[in-house]
Amino acid sequence: DSAWPASWLRPPATAEALGITAFRESPVLAAQVAAGRLPPVAERLPDDPVVIEPFDRIGIYGGTLRLFLEGDARVNNNEPPLTMCPQVSRILPNWASGWTFEDEGQTFILHLRSGLRWSDGAPMTSADFVWWFEHVFSHPELTPAVPPRQEGMTIHAPDPLTVVFRFREPYAFILQEMAHRGQTFLRPGHFLARYHPAFRDPAELDAEVRAAGYLNWMAYFRAASGDAFRRPVGTPTIRPYRIVRRSPTVQVWERNPYYHKVDPAGNQLPYIDGMLLEVVTNPEVISAKVSTGQMDFAGSMLRTQDIPLFKAGEEVYGFRTLIWNRLHGVDVIIKPNLTIPDPKLRAVFRDRRFRIALSIAINRDEINEILYFGQGTPRQTTVIPSSRYYEQAVADAYIEYDPERARALLDEMGLHDTSGDGMRQYPDGAPLTITLEWRDAETPKGETMELVTAHWRDVGIDVRLRQVHDALQTARARSNAMEMTVWHADRSTDILFPLIPSWFVPMYVSWDLVSWTEWSRWYLSGGEHGEEPIPEMLRQIERWDEMRRTIDEARGVELGREILRSQAEHVWTIGTIGLAPQPIVISRRLQNVADRGYWGWDNMWLRPYHAETWFLEEGPEAGGAMRRRRVPRRTMAQRPQPAPRTHMDKDHPLLGRTGDRR
């Protein structure tokens, strides 16, 4: 796709392949080198660093990026071994150079690049994977419950650049895990040993834990090794920036002097010296600050409805509003609980006619015009169009607005208005009232459901809305107490749909899943707990179990499509509007931000768009229009071509074809 540099859609070239022999660095780091506090840049980079082409042009060093901690700190995105292309359809190398499957998918071999380092300068090697496996994954107190797909997994390192994973059964989707959150498979053991009882005197560690204010050593260890934005100052990282100061209201991050990527001119990335992260959690305050130009970048917690507000402030406050697409198959997915304990409501929900009636009673065009300025897409719950699993018929299933047919289906079920109040009752005359509980986050859930429940009242279905807090949502969803809820249907790409098809298959229990909690318990417990699913849902489980084991591309794609066709036929969940516009607000001084992109969990929001190449440009030119991709694209085209094609450059059964896919 011409929206991005062509190099972003293929395995990244390296300095050696492009003939880059000299490297440069930020003046801030050069001063530290001159003072003897850092080794020269060539010694801090890998032996053959990855080259990243900027979106527009070679940047300049310096400046501090102003951000909100809530969400937008993802500019400093995690760095897994593998990554993904901007279309979120292909898996690409990152700081791992490639991989190999053996034993029909039971053995996965990851090949690391030579010379990688943590932000404190310590080597990053296969030993860091083994340390995590032996001292975190295999520790019963740190990992009391192993994810089912990782049961029986072993990891060993035959040499510093090779990591060998072995699974009890074939596990093709380890690729998706490595591309999405593969950094969770390793830890900087040289640093974390001080927090672990295997390496400390127990009494000494216990005293340190109490002095730091933690309940036990596990909490102490997790604080040091968990979420990057909550770790102690000094924890090594492989991200572009490392934390240097924290307070209740702000965090300060500075560039990682050992970051492993360069640009086509040999400049070590990132360009920007640091980030100032402001702690703000109120969405209204965030919108107010963004609309008055107080941030250099904002995307999280910005609403489609506020696009006119942002547009109005552009000229006065010196920022631009880009329109990306949310990476959600559906912005608001409606989930009736098919395992609800109430037998009468369960019987209604399990009747396919009821779910179809609810779907075709929704006027999606009205919702699109009112909430999305006509820029969303009415669709059923499914993957996005760039996915290899996508079929138009699935996206279009039962989305036509047909209230008369909805009424006829409800009549067929014996759900009539016997009381004369305009609302339908059960066949025995008891009131049919449904409570939909929901929590507010990311997409216009409340506004959408106000419109949807009005549409449903028009056909005689009484659904009451009840907003709940996060903790209550979690408790009620996990205890199978919710009658109906909503969320946004991410996990809709070739990265997360095959790995976590939770909108279509009862494969785990979570706060955001209500549709079949007891079926999921049955699956996860091997039939010991929960409730055995109905036949078609058992078939869904069988399809996914086969799909996650096969490395046969054609078979895997067909199984994924069968899972989605079942959704189209049975309407297990109800979709509304998808592929919605997402406002991205950037200051005029922030350069190299892609004009287009997908925003969501599947691609970790910003990872494929290379925020490490953003830079800050002050002065008159910063207020003008962004120059289009000139220097880097020409430079990359004129440099020597990459080395001969390897396994990573070829078509792969889990990647699809080398060419673009829309």
Short mmCIF file of N, CA, C and O in Angstrom, two decimals, residues 582-626:
data_model
loop_
_atom_site.label_atom_id
_atom_site.label_comp_id
_atom_site.label_asym_id
_atom_site.label_seq_id
_atom_site.Cartn_x
_atom_site.Cartn_y
_atom_site.Cartn_z
N GLN A 582 -10.54 7.13 13.69
CA GLN A 582 -9.87 7.39 14.97
C GLN A 582 -9.06 8.67 14.85
O GLN A 582 -8.13 8.74 14.03
N PRO A 583 -9.37 9.71 15.63
CA PRO A 583 -8.56 10.93 15.57
C PRO A 583 -7.19 10.71 16.21
O PRO A 583 -7.07 10.12 17.28
N ILE A 584 -6.17 11.18 15.52
CA ILE A 584 -4.80 11.21 16.03
C ILE A 584 -4.35 12.66 15.95
O ILE A 584 -4.27 13.23 14.84
N VAL A 585 -4.07 13.27 17.08
CA VAL A 585 -3.73 14.70 17.11
C VAL A 585 -2.23 14.84 17.35
O VAL A 585 -1.69 14.28 18.32
N ILE A 586 -1.55 15.58 16.47
CA ILE A 586 -0.11 15.79 16.60
C ILE A 586 0.20 17.28 16.47
O ILE A 586 -0.45 17.99 15.70
N SER A 587 1.20 17.72 17.22
CA SER A 587 1.61 19.12 17.10
C SER A 587 2.28 19.35 15.76
O SER A 587 2.80 18.42 15.12
N ARG A 588 2.29 20.61 15.31
CA ARG A 588 2.91 20.93 14.02
C ARG A 588 4.41 20.68 14.02
O ARG A 588 5.01 20.49 12.97
N ARG A 589 5.00 20.66 15.21
CA ARG A 589 6.45 20.45 15.26
C ARG A 589 6.83 18.97 15.20
O ARG A 589 7.99 18.64 15.00
N LEU A 590 5.87 18.07 15.38
CA LEU A 590 6.16 16.64 15.35
C LEU A 590 6.12 16.13 13.91
O LEU A 590 5.10 16.25 13.23
N GLN A 591 7.20 15.55 13.45
CA GLN A 591 7.35 15.13 12.06
C GLN A 591 7.49 13.60 11.95
O GLN A 591 7.80 12.92 12.91
N ASN A 592 7.28 13.11 10.73
CA ASN A 592 7.44 11.69 10.38
C ASN A 592 6.32 10.79 10.90
O ASN A 592 6.47 9.57 10.92
N VAL A 593 5.19 11.36 11.31
CA VAL A 593 4.04 10.57 11.72
C VAL A 593 3.26 10.18 10.47
O VAL A 593 2.92 11.04 9.65
N ALA A 594 2.96 8.91 10.29
CA ALA A 594 2.24 8.44 9.11
C ALA A 594 0.87 9.10 9.03
O ALA A 594 0.17 9.25 10.03
N ASP A 595 0.48 9.48 7.82
CA ASP A 595 -0.83 10.10 7.62
C ASP A 595 -1.96 9.12 7.90
O ASP A 595 -3.05 9.51 8.31
N ARG A 596 -1.71 7.84 7.61
CA ARG A 596 -2.73 6.81 7.78
C ARG A 596 -2.20 5.68 8.63
O ARG A 596 -0.99 5.40 8.63
N GLY A 597 -3.10 5.01 9.33
CA GLY A 597 -2.70 3.86 10.12
C GLY A 597 -3.90 3.23 10.79
O GLY A 597 -5.02 3.74 10.73
N TYR A 598 -3.66 2.08 11.40
CA TYR A 598 -4.66 1.39 12.21
C TYR A 598 -4.31 1.60 13.68
O TYR A 598 -3.14 1.53 14.07
N TRP A 599 -5.34 1.82 14.49
CA TRP A 599 -5.13 2.13 15.90
C TRP A 599 -5.86 1.07 16.74
O TRP A 599 -7.07 1.00 16.74
N GLY A 600 -5.08 0.23 17.44
CA GLY A 600 -5.75 -0.76 18.27
C GLY A 600 -4.80 -1.72 18.94
O GLY A 600 -3.57 -1.67 18.76
N TRP A 601 -5.38 -2.61 19.72
CA TRP A 601 -4.64 -3.57 20.52
C TRP A 601 -3.88 -4.56 19.64
O TRP A 601 -2.77 -4.98 19.97
N ASP A 602 -4.49 -4.98 18.51
CA ASP A 602 -3.87 -6.02 17.69
C ASP A 602 -2.46 -5.65 17.26
O ASP A 602 -1.58 -6.51 17.17
N ASN A 603 -2.22 -4.38 16.93
CA ASN A 603 -0.88 -3.96 16.48
C ASN A 603 -0.18 -3.12 17.54
O ASN A 603 0.80 -2.44 17.23
N MET A 604 -0.68 -3.19 18.78
CA MET A 604 -0.12 -2.41 19.89
C MET A 604 -0.09 -0.93 19.53
O MET A 604 0.83 -0.19 19.88
N TRP A 605 -1.10 -0.50 18.79
CA TRP A 605 -1.40 0.89 18.48
C TRP A 605 -0.40 1.56 17.53
O TRP A 605 -0.80 2.09 16.51
N LEU A 606 0.87 1.55 17.85
CA LEU A 606 1.81 2.33 17.05
C LEU A 606 2.97 1.53 16.49
O LEU A 606 3.77 2.05 15.72
N ARG A 607 3.06 0.24 16.87
CA ARG A 607 4.29 -0.48 16.57
C ARG A 607 4.66 -0.49 15.08
O ARG A 607 5.81 -0.27 14.74
N PRO A 608 3.73 -0.75 14.14
CA PRO A 608 4.16 -0.84 12.74
C PRO A 608 4.51 0.50 12.10
O PRO A 608 4.96 0.53 10.95
N TYR A 609 4.30 1.62 12.84
CA TYR A 609 4.46 2.95 12.22
C TYR A 609 5.71 3.67 12.71
O TYR A 609 5.87 4.86 12.46
N HIS A 610 6.56 2.96 13.41
CA HIS A 610 7.94 3.37 13.69
C HIS A 610 8.05 4.75 14.34
O HIS A 610 8.65 5.68 13.80
N ALA A 611 7.49 4.84 15.55
CA ALA A 611 7.58 6.09 16.30
C ALA A 611 9.02 6.45 16.66
O ALA A 611 9.31 7.61 16.98
N GLU A 612 9.93 5.49 16.60
CA GLU A 612 11.34 5.80 16.89
C GLU A 612 11.94 6.72 15.84
O GLU A 612 13.01 7.31 16.05
N THR A 613 11.26 6.89 14.68
CA THR A 613 11.75 7.79 13.63
C THR A 613 11.07 9.16 13.66
O THR A 613 11.36 10.01 12.82
N TRP A 614 10.15 9.38 14.60
CA TRP A 614 9.56 10.71 14.73
C TRP A 614 10.64 11.70 15.19
O TRP A 614 11.59 11.33 15.89
N PHE A 615 10.47 12.96 14.81
CA PHE A 615 11.39 13.99 15.33
C PHE A 615 10.64 15.30 15.49
O PHE A 615 9.54 15.49 14.98
N LEU A 616 11.25 16.20 16.25
CA LEU A 616 10.67 17.50 16.55
C LEU A 616 11.41 18.56 15.78
O LEU A 616 12.64 18.61 15.78
N GLU A 617 10.64 19.42 15.12
CA GLU A 617 11.22 20.49 14.30
C GLU A 617 10.61 21.81 14.72
O GLU A 617 9.41 22.02 14.58
N GLU A 618 11.44 22.69 15.25
CA GLU A 618 10.96 24.00 15.69
C GLU A 618 11.09 25.01 14.55
O GLU A 618 11.75 24.76 13.56
N GLY A 619 10.47 26.17 14.72
CA GLY A 619 10.62 27.23 13.74
C GLY A 619 9.47 27.29 12.75
O GLY A 619 8.53 26.52 12.80
N PRO A 620 9.53 28.25 11.80
CA PRO A 620 8.42 28.49 10.87
C PRO A 620 8.02 27.27 10.07
O PRO A 620 6.84 27.03 9.82
N GLU A 621 8.99 26.46 9.65
CA GLU A 621 8.67 25.34 8.78
C GLU A 621 7.85 24.29 9.50
O GLU A 621 7.12 23.51 8.88
N ALA A 622 7.94 24.28 10.84
CA ALA A 622 7.20 23.27 11.60
C ALA A 622 5.70 23.47 11.47
O ALA A 622 4.93 22.54 11.64
N GLY A 623 5.27 24.67 11.16
CA GLY A 623 3.84 24.91 11.04
C GLY A 623 3.28 24.63 9.67
O GLY A 623 2.08 24.69 9.46
N GLY A 624 4.13 24.32 8.71
CA GLY A 624 3.65 24.07 7.36
C GLY A 624 3.23 22.64 7.15
O GLY A 624 3.27 21.81 8.05
N ALA A 625 2.84 22.35 5.92
CA ALA A 625 2.42 20.99 5.60
C ALA A 625 3.61 20.05 5.63
O ALA A 625 4.73 20.42 5.29
N MET A 626 3.37 18.83 6.06
CA MET A 626 4.45 17.84 6.11
C MET A 626 4.93 17.51 4.71
O MET A 626 4.14 17.28 3.80
#
